[in-house]
Amino acid sequence: MMMRILTSVAALGLTAGMAAADYNLTILHTNDFHSRFEPVSKYDSGCREGDNAEGKCFGGSARLVTAIADARARSNNSILVDGGDQFQGSLFYTYYKGKVAAEMMNKLEYDGMTVGNHEFDDGPEVLRGFMDSVGFPVLMSNADVSAEPALADVLKKSTVIERGGEKIGLIGLTPEDTHDLASPGKNITFGDPVAAVQAEVDRLTAEGVNKIIVLSHSGYVVDQKVAAETTGVDVIVGGHSNSYLSNVSDRAVGPYPTMVNDTAIVQAYAYGKFLGELNVTFDDAGNVVEASGEPLSMDATVAEDEATVARIAELGTPLEEIRTKVVAESAESINGDRAVCRIQECQMGNLVADAMLARVKDQGVTIAIANSGGIRASMESGEVTMGEVLSVLPFQNTLSTFELDGATLVAALENGVSQVEEVKGRFPQVAGLKFSWDASVAAGEGRVQDVMVADGDGYVAVDPAKTYMVVTNNYVRGGGDGYKMFAGDDKNAYDFGPDLADVLAEYMATNSPYKPYTDGRISQK
């Protein structure tokens, strides 16, 4: 409401002198790009051959080149910033680490970014290599890096840039629980985002900077808390929660921008599917008097820059080496046939669920649920290549961990067996629990029976009131395959863990030669 009042005052009071004092700035922004240099499908996975030409795909660096150039041409003053997590998510990162991200961000002429948790996936040294390669500041305010040789005196909390004769303060923010999400090492300590931001705002204000933008990889909820509990922040460009903010879509989780007091909060989903475009008007004192905009869809209507397409294709050539890399050995063929896995426990389902659970068991997670629709192939016996792993799990899904009560867990399993007759992909492959189901009972009417959860070396009946920690993939956690009960912001969730294909490859390598099996964890009455 305050923003509307301020906007009205500005609109009614634009005398010649006042208009001259106003400063307009277009903030172009991305977040959670996750190495999606090539276009992606509507499911956020790799774009299949031919689909991009048919206009079915989104994003990719070549579209961003065009869209950013067009947006800059519309504005007298613009900046381009990123909300973190450029790293991880495709074979481009697996092979090149941060080098391609640095090349493409330099090409797009970013003005600054914050450190995301995935920027620490390969330790501080890889982040430092990236920082040395880019022509813009990389920032993080809520961490002490003074004891980390790779980052001390290099990774700054904030910076000041100039645009159109005005100074703009940029402050970086990273998840406080990055130690639980990535590999920053023992030399870095992370702290409270509110206190960190306020300290930098106070310092910048004392230097005469009155336009301050926080680049935050902390999530939509934390961003609103920072806005509510600090003073002097004009705009927060977010990330981490992959939140789609919009004024025109019924899929949006909030308005663009979301106003908290006088702070405008924006975020533009993820994977390069959108380019955020926020137009801000400041008065002479640095107050925001108007903030409006909308994320721009990077769909087929945005032309791809041909030179960038060619460069990405060139960079993609060595990735074939990864696809042929031997990662493990299987003692026998592993059955991942959809006709089997979508109606009953199957060997590949057990492998995927076991691998997921093993990866996060040390976080207190005790149950894994994988949708059979995410399993796309079987494996032959003998050497297993990364290409074969990617054939089984091609969707670039990430691990999601979250809390769930026992009653909701049973409801999820009920959804999982609700379309067995249609051989649908929602059939659950599980680890850390076992259950039976009765096809003679109508779907949704109590097909699932005898749900038991792992307890030490044995199993106990599920407790409807008890809270369990569960792992699945980000597609299912978001409500995919009918698992709507998994969605929502009330489950202490983290949806952006490691890539599921990498998790599977590492698990098979640890247990090589892998011996496929079924053990009766799912039975039919």
Coordinates of C-alpha atoms in Angstrom, one line a residue:
M1 CA 0.0 0.0 0.0
M2 CA 2.8 2.4 0.8
M3 CA 4.2 1.9 -2.7
R4 CA 0.9 2.8 -4.3
I5 CA 0.8 6.0 -2.2
L6 CA 4.3 6.9 -3.1
T7 CA 3.7 6.2 -6.8
S8 CA 0.6 8.5 -6.7
V9 CA 2.5 11.3 -5.1
A10 CA 5.2 11.0 -7.6
A11 CA 2.7 11.0 -10.5
L12 CA 0.9 14.0 -9.2
G13 CA 3.9 16.0 -8.2
L14 CA 6.2 15.8 -11.2
T15 CA 7.1 19.5 -11.6
A16 CA 9.9 20.2 -14.0
G17 CA 12.4 20.5 -11.1
M18 CA 11.3 17.2 -9.5
A19 CA 11.3 15.3 -12.7
A20 CA 14.9 16.3 -13.3
A21 CA 15.9 14.8 -9.9
D22 CA 14.3 11.4 -10.6
Y23 CA 16.5 8.6 -11.6
N24 CA 15.3 5.6 -13.6
L25 CA 17.1 2.3 -13.6
T26 CA 16.2 -1.0 -15.3
I27 CA 17.4 -4.0 -13.3
L28 CA 17.8 -7.0 -15.6
H29 CA 18.3 -10.2 -13.6
T30 CA 18.7 -14.0 -13.7
N31 CA 19.1 -16.6 -10.9
D32 CA 19.6 -20.3 -10.6
F33 CA 20.8 -20.7 -14.1
H34 CA 22.5 -24.0 -13.3
S35 CA 24.7 -24.3 -16.4
R36 CA 21.7 -24.4 -18.8
F37 CA 23.7 -22.9 -21.7
E38 CA 21.6 -25.0 -24.1
P39 CA 17.8 -24.6 -24.3
V40 CA 15.7 -26.6 -21.9
S41 CA 12.3 -28.3 -22.2
K42 CA 9.2 -27.3 -20.4
Y43 CA 10.2 -29.8 -17.8
D44 CA 13.6 -28.0 -17.2
S45 CA 15.5 -30.9 -18.7
G46 CA 17.6 -31.0 -21.8
C47 CA 15.9 -30.0 -25.0
R48 CA 15.4 -33.0 -27.3
E49 CA 16.8 -33.0 -30.8
G50 CA 14.3 -31.2 -33.1
D51 CA 12.2 -29.8 -30.3
N52 CA 14.0 -26.4 -30.2
A53 CA 13.5 -26.0 -34.0
E54 CA 9.8 -26.7 -33.5
G55 CA 9.6 -23.9 -30.9
K56 CA 9.0 -26.2 -27.9
C57 CA 12.0 -25.1 -25.8
F58 CA 13.1 -22.2 -23.6
G59 CA 16.2 -20.3 -22.5
G60 CA 19.8 -21.0 -23.4
S61 CA 22.6 -18.5 -23.5
A62 CA 21.9 -17.6 -27.2
R63 CA 18.4 -16.3 -26.3
L64 CA 19.7 -14.4 -23.4
V65 CA 22.2 -12.6 -25.7
T66 CA 19.3 -11.3 -27.8
A67 CA 16.9 -10.5 -25.0
I68 CA 19.4 -8.6 -22.9
A69 CA 20.5 -6.5 -25.9
D70 CA 16.9 -5.7 -26.6
A71 CA 16.2 -4.8 -23.0
R72 CA 19.2 -2.5 -22.8
A73 CA 18.1 -0.7 -25.9
R74 CA 14.8 0.1 -24.1
S75 CA 16.5 1.7 -21.2
N76 CA 18.6 4.8 -20.6
N77 CA 20.2 3.2 -17.5
S78 CA 20.3 -0.6 -16.9
I79 CA 22.3 -3.1 -14.9
L80 CA 22.4 -6.9 -15.3
V81 CA 22.8 -8.9 -12.1
D82 CA 22.5 -12.6 -11.0
G83 CA 21.1 -14.1 -7.9
G84 CA 23.5 -17.1 -7.7
D85 CA 23.8 -20.7 -8.6
Q86 CA 25.3 -20.4 -12.0
F87 CA 27.2 -23.6 -11.2
Q88 CA 26.0 -27.2 -11.4
G89 CA 23.2 -28.8 -13.4
S90 CA 24.5 -30.0 -16.7
L91 CA 27.4 -31.7 -18.3
F92 CA 28.9 -28.3 -19.1
Y93 CA 29.6 -27.8 -15.4
T94 CA 30.7 -31.4 -14.9
Y95 CA 33.3 -31.0 -17.6
Y96 CA 34.3 -27.3 -17.5
K97 CA 33.4 -26.4 -13.9
G98 CA 32.9 -22.6 -13.9
K99 CA 34.8 -21.8 -17.1
V100 CA 31.7 -21.7 -19.4
A101 CA 29.7 -19.7 -16.9
A102 CA 32.5 -17.2 -16.8
E103 CA 32.7 -17.0 -20.6
M104 CA 29.0 -16.5 -21.1
M105 CA 28.5 -14.1 -18.2
N106 CA 31.4 -12.0 -19.5
K107 CA 29.8 -12.1 -23.0
L108 CA 26.5 -10.8 -21.5
E109 CA 28.4 -8.2 -19.5
Y110 CA 27.0 -8.8 -16.1
D111 CA 27.5 -6.1 -13.5
G112 CA 27.5 -8.3 -10.4
M113 CA 26.3 -11.6 -8.8
T114 CA 26.0 -13.1 -5.4
V115 CA 27.5 -16.5 -4.4
G116 CA 25.0 -19.3 -4.5
N117 CA 25.5 -22.5 -2.4
H118 CA 26.3 -24.4 -5.6
E119 CA 29.2 -22.1 -6.3
F120 CA 30.8 -24.0 -3.4
D121 CA 30.1 -27.5 -4.8
D122 CA 33.7 -28.1 -5.7
G123 CA 35.2 -26.0 -2.9
P124 CA 36.5 -22.5 -2.6
E125 CA 39.2 -23.0 -5.2
V126 CA 36.8 -23.5 -8.1
L127 CA 34.9 -20.4 -7.0
R128 CA 38.1 -18.4 -6.9
G129 CA 39.0 -19.6 -10.4
F130 CA 35.6 -18.4 -11.6
M131 CA 36.0 -15.0 -9.8
D132 CA 39.5 -14.5 -11.4
S133 CA 37.9 -15.1 -14.9
V134 CA 35.0 -12.7 -14.7
G135 CA 34.9 -9.0 -15.3
F136 CA 32.4 -8.2 -12.5
P137 CA 32.2 -8.4 -8.7
V138 CA 31.1 -11.6 -7.0
L139 CA 29.7 -10.8 -3.5
M140 CA 28.8 -12.4 -0.2
S141 CA 28.1 -10.4 2.9
N142 CA 27.0 -13.0 5.5
A143 CA 30.1 -15.1 5.7
D144 CA 33.6 -14.8 7.2
V145 CA 36.1 -15.9 4.6
S146 CA 39.2 -14.4 6.2
A147 CA 40.5 -17.8 7.2
E148 CA 40.1 -19.2 3.6
P149 CA 43.2 -18.5 1.6
A150 CA 41.4 -18.8 -1.8
L151 CA 38.9 -16.1 -0.9
A152 CA 40.3 -13.9 1.8
D153 CA 40.7 -10.3 0.6
V154 CA 39.1 -11.2 -2.8
L155 CA 35.5 -12.1 -2.1
K156 CA 33.9 -8.8 -1.0
K157 CA 30.7 -8.3 1.0
S158 CA 29.5 -5.4 -1.2
T159 CA 30.6 -3.0 -3.9
V160 CA 29.6 0.2 -5.6
I161 CA 29.0 0.6 -9.3
E162 CA 28.1 3.7 -11.3
R163 CA 25.4 4.0 -13.9
G164 CA 24.1 7.2 -15.5
G165 CA 26.2 9.3 -13.1
E166 CA 24.6 7.7 -10.0
K167 CA 26.2 5.3 -7.4
I168 CA 24.5 2.0 -6.8
G169 CA 25.4 -0.3 -3.9
L170 CA 25.3 -4.0 -4.4
I171 CA 25.3 -6.5 -1.5
G172 CA 25.7 -10.2 -1.8
L173 CA 23.8 -12.8 0.3
T174 CA 24.2 -16.6 0.5
P175 CA 22.2 -19.3 2.4
E176 CA 23.1 -19.4 6.0
D177 CA 23.1 -23.3 5.8
T178 CA 25.5 -23.5 2.9
H179 CA 27.7 -25.9 5.0
D180 CA 24.8 -28.4 4.8
L181 CA 24.2 -27.8 1.1
A182 CA 27.6 -27.7 -0.5
S183 CA 31.4 -27.9 0.2
P184 CA 32.7 -24.5 1.3
G185 CA 35.3 -26.1 3.6
K186 CA 36.0 -25.6 7.3
N187 CA 37.5 -22.2 6.9
I188 CA 34.3 -20.3 6.1
T189 CA 31.6 -19.5 8.6
F190 CA 28.1 -18.3 7.6
G191 CA 26.0 -15.9 9.6
D192 CA 22.6 -14.2 9.9
P193 CA 21.5 -12.5 6.7
V194 CA 19.6 -9.6 8.4
A195 CA 22.6 -8.5 10.5
A196 CA 25.0 -8.9 7.5
V197 CA 22.9 -6.8 5.1
Q198 CA 22.2 -4.1 7.6
A199 CA 25.9 -3.7 8.4
E200 CA 26.7 -3.3 4.7
V201 CA 23.7 -0.9 4.2
D202 CA 25.0 1.3 7.1
R203 CA 28.5 1.3 5.7
L204 CA 27.4 2.2 2.1
T205 CA 25.0 4.8 3.4
A206 CA 27.8 6.4 5.4
E207 CA 29.8 6.6 2.1
G208 CA 26.9 8.6 0.5
V209 CA 25.4 5.7 -1.5
N210 CA 21.6 5.9 -1.3
K211 CA 20.5 3.3 -3.9
I212 CA 21.1 -0.2 -2.6
I213 CA 20.3 -3.5 -4.2
V214 CA 20.8 -6.9 -2.4
L215 CA 21.7 -9.8 -4.6
S216 CA 20.3 -12.6 -2.5
H217 CA 20.6 -16.4 -2.9
S218 CA 18.6 -17.0 0.2
G219 CA 15.1 -17.8 -1.0
Y220 CA 11.8 -15.9 -1.3
V221 CA 10.9 -16.3 2.4
V222 CA 14.2 -15.1 3.7
D223 CA 14.2 -12.2 1.3
Q224 CA 10.9 -11.0 2.8
K225 CA 12.4 -11.3 6.3
V226 CA 15.4 -9.3 5.3
A227 CA 13.2 -6.6 3.7
A228 CA 11.0 -6.5 6.9
E229 CA 13.9 -6.4 9.4
T230 CA 16.4 -4.0 7.7
T231 CA 16.3 -0.4 6.7
G232 CA 17.8 1.2 3.6
V233 CA 17.4 -1.7 1.1
D234 CA 15.7 -0.6 -2.0
V235 CA 15.6 -3.8 -4.1
I236 CA 16.3 -7.5 -3.4
V237 CA 17.1 -9.6 -6.5
G238 CA 16.5 -13.1 -5.3
G239 CA 17.4 -16.7 -6.0
H240 CA 17.7 -20.2 -4.3
S241 CA 14.0 -20.9 -4.1
N242 CA 13.5 -20.8 -7.9
S243 CA 10.4 -18.6 -7.2
Y244 CA 8.4 -17.4 -10.2
L245 CA 7.0 -14.0 -9.4
S246 CA 4.6 -12.5 -11.8
N247 CA 1.6 -10.2 -12.2
V248 CA 0.0 -12.1 -15.1
S249 CA 0.5 -15.8 -14.4
D250 CA -1.7 -18.0 -12.1
R251 CA 1.5 -20.1 -11.5
A252 CA 3.2 -17.3 -9.7
V253 CA 4.0 -17.6 -6.0
G254 CA 3.8 -13.9 -5.5
P255 CA 3.6 -10.5 -7.4
Y256 CA 6.5 -9.0 -9.3
P257 CA 7.8 -7.1 -7.5
T258 CA 6.7 -8.3 -4.0
M259 CA 6.7 -5.2 -1.8
V260 CA 7.7 -5.4 1.8
N261 CA 7.6 -2.0 3.4
D262 CA 9.5 0.1 0.7
T263 CA 11.6 -2.8 -0.6
A264 CA 10.9 -4.4 -3.9
I265 CA 11.7 -8.1 -4.1
V266 CA 12.1 -9.9 -7.4
Q267 CA 13.1 -13.4 -8.6
A268 CA 12.8 -15.0 -12.1
Y269 CA 12.3 -18.7 -11.6
A270 CA 15.4 -20.6 -12.9
Y271 CA 17.3 -22.2 -15.7
G272 CA 17.3 -19.2 -18.0
K273 CA 13.6 -19.6 -18.7
F274 CA 13.0 -16.0 -17.8
L275 CA 14.9 -12.7 -17.9
G276 CA 13.7 -10.5 -15.0
E277 CA 13.1 -6.8 -16.0
L278 CA 12.4 -4.4 -13.1
N279 CA 12.0 -0.7 -13.8
V280 CA 12.7 1.4 -10.8
T281 CA 12.3 5.2 -10.3
F282 CA 14.3 6.8 -7.4
D283 CA 13.8 10.3 -6.1
D284 CA 16.8 12.5 -5.4
A285 CA 17.1 11.2 -1.9
G286 CA 17.4 7.6 -3.2
N287 CA 13.8 6.5 -2.2
V288 CA 12.0 4.2 -4.6
V289 CA 8.9 6.0 -5.8
E290 CA 7.9 3.4 -8.4
A291 CA 8.9 -0.2 -9.2
S292 CA 7.2 -2.2 -11.9
G293 CA 8.0 -4.9 -14.4
E294 CA 7.5 -8.6 -15.3
P295 CA 9.8 -11.5 -16.0
L296 CA 10.3 -12.0 -19.8
S297 CA 9.7 -15.5 -21.1
M298 CA 12.7 -16.8 -23.0
D299 CA 10.5 -18.8 -25.4
A300 CA 10.8 -19.5 -29.1
T301 CA 9.7 -15.9 -29.9
V302 CA 13.2 -14.8 -28.7
A303 CA 15.7 -15.3 -31.5
E304 CA 18.9 -17.2 -30.7
D305 CA 22.1 -15.3 -31.4
E306 CA 23.8 -17.5 -34.1
A307 CA 27.4 -16.9 -32.9
T308 CA 26.5 -18.0 -29.4
V309 CA 24.7 -21.1 -30.7
A310 CA 27.8 -22.0 -32.6
R311 CA 30.1 -21.4 -29.6
I312 CA 27.9 -23.6 -27.3
A313 CA 27.9 -26.3 -29.9
E314 CA 31.7 -26.1 -30.0
L315 CA 31.9 -26.3 -26.2
G316 CA 29.6 -29.3 -26.2
T317 CA 31.8 -31.5 -28.4
P318 CA 34.0 -32.8 -25.6
L319 CA 31.0 -33.7 -23.5
E320 CA 30.7 -36.9 -25.6
E321 CA 33.8 -38.0 -23.6
I322 CA 31.7 -37.9 -20.4
R323 CA 28.9 -39.8 -22.0
T324 CA 31.3 -42.6 -22.8
K325 CA 33.1 -42.5 -19.5
V326 CA 32.9 -45.8 -17.5
V327 CA 31.6 -45.0 -14.0
A328 CA 30.9 -48.5 -12.6
E329 CA 30.2 -52.1 -13.3
S330 CA 27.0 -54.1 -13.0
A331 CA 27.1 -57.8 -12.2
E332 CA 23.9 -58.4 -14.1
S333 CA 21.5 -56.5 -16.3
I334 CA 19.2 -54.1 -14.3
N335 CA 15.6 -54.1 -15.3
G336 CA 14.2 -50.6 -15.7
D337 CA 11.4 -51.5 -18.1
R338 CA 8.5 -49.1 -17.8
A339 CA 6.0 -51.9 -18.2
V340 CA 7.5 -53.4 -14.9
C341 CA 8.5 -50.4 -12.9
R342 CA 5.2 -48.6 -13.3
I343 CA 3.2 -51.4 -11.7
Q344 CA 5.5 -53.0 -9.2
E345 CA 8.8 -53.0 -7.3
C346 CA 11.6 -53.2 -9.9
Q347 CA 15.4 -53.6 -9.9
M348 CA 16.1 -50.1 -11.2
G349 CA 13.6 -48.6 -8.9
N350 CA 15.3 -50.1 -5.9
L351 CA 18.7 -48.9 -7.2
V352 CA 17.5 -45.3 -7.7
A353 CA 15.7 -45.1 -4.4
D354 CA 18.6 -46.7 -2.5
A355 CA 21.0 -44.3 -4.1
M356 CA 18.9 -41.3 -3.2
L357 CA 18.5 -42.4 0.4
A358 CA 22.2 -43.3 0.8
R359 CA 23.2 -39.8 -0.4
V360 CA 21.2 -37.9 2.3
K361 CA 21.0 -40.5 5.1
D362 CA 23.5 -38.5 7.2
Q363 CA 21.1 -35.6 7.2
G364 CA 18.5 -37.6 9.1
V365 CA 16.5 -38.7 6.0
T366 CA 15.0 -42.2 6.4
I367 CA 12.6 -42.6 3.4
A368 CA 13.1 -42.3 -0.3
I369 CA 10.3 -42.1 -2.9
A370 CA 11.1 -42.1 -6.6
N371 CA 8.5 -41.8 -9.4
S372 CA 8.8 -44.6 -11.9
G373 CA 8.1 -42.1 -14.7
G374 CA 11.6 -40.7 -14.0
I375 CA 13.2 -44.0 -14.8
R376 CA 13.6 -44.2 -18.6
A377 CA 15.8 -47.3 -19.4
S378 CA 17.4 -50.5 -18.2
M379 CA 21.1 -51.2 -18.0
E380 CA 23.1 -54.1 -19.5
S381 CA 25.5 -56.1 -17.4
G382 CA 29.2 -55.2 -17.5
E383 CA 30.7 -51.7 -17.7
V384 CA 28.3 -48.9 -17.0
T385 CA 29.0 -45.5 -18.8
M386 CA 27.8 -42.1 -17.7
G387 CA 25.8 -42.1 -21.0
E388 CA 23.9 -45.1 -19.8
V389 CA 23.2 -43.5 -16.4
L390 CA 21.9 -40.4 -18.2
S391 CA 19.7 -42.6 -20.4
V392 CA 18.1 -44.0 -17.2
L393 CA 17.8 -40.5 -15.6
P394 CA 17.9 -37.9 -18.4
F395 CA 15.9 -35.1 -16.7
Q396 CA 18.5 -33.3 -14.8
N397 CA 16.4 -33.7 -11.7
T398 CA 17.9 -32.8 -8.3
L399 CA 17.5 -34.3 -4.9
S400 CA 14.8 -32.7 -2.7
T401 CA 14.6 -33.3 1.0
F402 CA 11.6 -32.4 3.1
E403 CA 9.5 -33.2 6.2
L404 CA 6.2 -35.1 6.1
D405 CA 3.9 -36.6 8.6
G406 CA 3.0 -40.3 8.5
A407 CA -0.6 -39.7 7.4
T408 CA 0.6 -37.6 4.4
L409 CA 3.2 -40.2 3.6
V410 CA 0.4 -42.8 3.3
A411 CA -1.6 -40.4 1.1
A412 CA 1.4 -40.1 -1.2
L413 CA 1.7 -43.8 -1.6
E414 CA -2.1 -43.9 -2.3
N415 CA -1.5 -41.5 -5.1
G416 CA 1.4 -43.6 -6.3
V417 CA -0.8 -46.7 -6.8
S418 CA -3.9 -44.8 -8.0
Q419 CA -3.2 -45.2 -11.8
V420 CA -1.6 -48.6 -12.0
E421 CA -4.2 -49.8 -14.4
E422 CA -3.1 -47.1 -16.8
V423 CA 0.7 -47.8 -16.2
K424 CA 1.3 -44.2 -15.2
G425 CA 4.7 -42.9 -14.0
R426 CA 3.5 -42.0 -10.6
F427 CA 4.0 -45.5 -9.3
P428 CA 6.4 -45.2 -6.3
Q429 CA 9.7 -46.9 -6.0
V430 CA 10.8 -46.7 -2.4
A431 CA 13.6 -47.2 0.1
G432 CA 13.4 -47.1 3.9
L433 CA 9.8 -48.3 3.9
K434 CA 7.7 -51.2 2.6
F435 CA 4.0 -51.5 1.9
S436 CA 1.4 -53.6 0.2
W437 CA -1.5 -52.6 -1.9
D438 CA -4.8 -54.1 -3.0
A439 CA -5.9 -53.6 -6.7
S440 CA -9.4 -54.7 -5.8
V441 CA -9.9 -51.5 -3.8
A442 CA -10.9 -48.4 -5.7
A443 CA -8.2 -45.9 -6.4
G444 CA -8.0 -43.4 -3.6
E445 CA -10.1 -45.5 -1.3
G446 CA -7.5 -47.3 0.7
R447 CA -5.5 -49.4 -1.7
V448 CA -2.4 -48.9 0.3
Q449 CA -2.0 -51.2 3.4
D450 CA 0.5 -52.3 5.9
V451 CA 2.9 -49.4 5.6
M452 CA 6.1 -50.1 7.6
V453 CA 9.0 -47.7 8.0
A454 CA 12.6 -48.6 8.7
D455 CA 13.6 -48.5 12.3
G456 CA 17.1 -49.7 13.1
D457 CA 17.6 -53.2 11.6
G458 CA 13.8 -53.7 11.4
Y459 CA 10.5 -52.1 10.5
V460 CA 7.7 -50.6 12.5
A461 CA 4.2 -49.5 11.5
V462 CA 4.1 -45.9 10.2
D463 CA 2.9 -43.4 12.8
P464 CA 0.3 -41.0 11.2
A465 CA 1.3 -38.2 13.6
K466 CA 5.1 -38.6 13.4
T467 CA 7.2 -36.4 11.2
Y468 CA 9.6 -38.2 8.8
M469 CA 12.4 -36.8 6.7
V470 CA 11.9 -37.8 3.0
V471 CA 14.0 -37.5 -0.1
T472 CA 12.6 -37.5 -3.7
N473 CA 13.4 -35.5 -6.8
N474 CA 12.6 -31.9 -7.4
Y475 CA 9.9 -32.7 -10.0
V476 CA 7.9 -34.9 -7.6
R477 CA 8.5 -32.5 -4.6
G478 CA 6.9 -29.8 -6.7
G479 CA 3.8 -31.8 -7.1
G480 CA 4.6 -33.7 -10.3
D481 CA 2.9 -37.1 -11.0
G482 CA 0.1 -36.2 -8.7
Y483 CA 2.2 -35.8 -5.6
K484 CA 0.5 -32.5 -4.7
M485 CA 0.9 -33.4 -1.0
F486 CA 4.6 -33.0 -1.3
A487 CA 4.5 -29.4 -2.6
G488 CA 4.4 -26.2 -0.5
D489 CA 6.7 -24.0 1.6
D490 CA 5.7 -25.5 4.9
K491 CA 7.9 -28.6 4.8
N492 CA 11.4 -27.4 5.7
A493 CA 12.3 -28.4 2.2
Y494 CA 15.5 -28.1 0.2
D495 CA 14.9 -28.8 -3.5
F496 CA 18.2 -28.1 -5.1
G497 CA 20.5 -30.9 -4.1
P498 CA 22.9 -32.8 -6.3
D499 CA 21.9 -34.1 -9.8
L500 CA 20.2 -37.4 -9.5
A501 CA 22.2 -38.9 -12.3
D502 CA 25.4 -38.0 -10.5
V503 CA 24.0 -39.5 -7.3
L504 CA 23.2 -42.8 -9.1
A505 CA 26.7 -43.0 -10.8
E506 CA 28.5 -42.4 -7.5
Y507 CA 26.4 -45.0 -5.6
M508 CA 27.0 -47.6 -8.3
A509 CA 30.7 -46.8 -8.2
T510 CA 30.8 -47.3 -4.4
N511 CA 29.0 -50.6 -4.8
S512 CA 30.7 -51.8 -8.0
P513 CA 30.1 -54.4 -9.3
Y514 CA 26.5 -53.6 -8.5
K515 CA 24.2 -56.6 -8.0
P516 CA 20.5 -55.7 -8.8
Y517 CA 17.8 -57.1 -6.6
T518 CA 14.2 -56.9 -5.4
D519 CA 13.4 -57.7 -1.8
G520 CA 9.6 -57.5 -1.5
R521 CA 9.5 -54.0 -0.2
I522 CA 6.3 -53.5 -2.4
S523 CA 3.8 -56.3 -2.6
Q524 CA 0.4 -56.7 -4.1
K525 CA -2.5 -58.4 -2.4

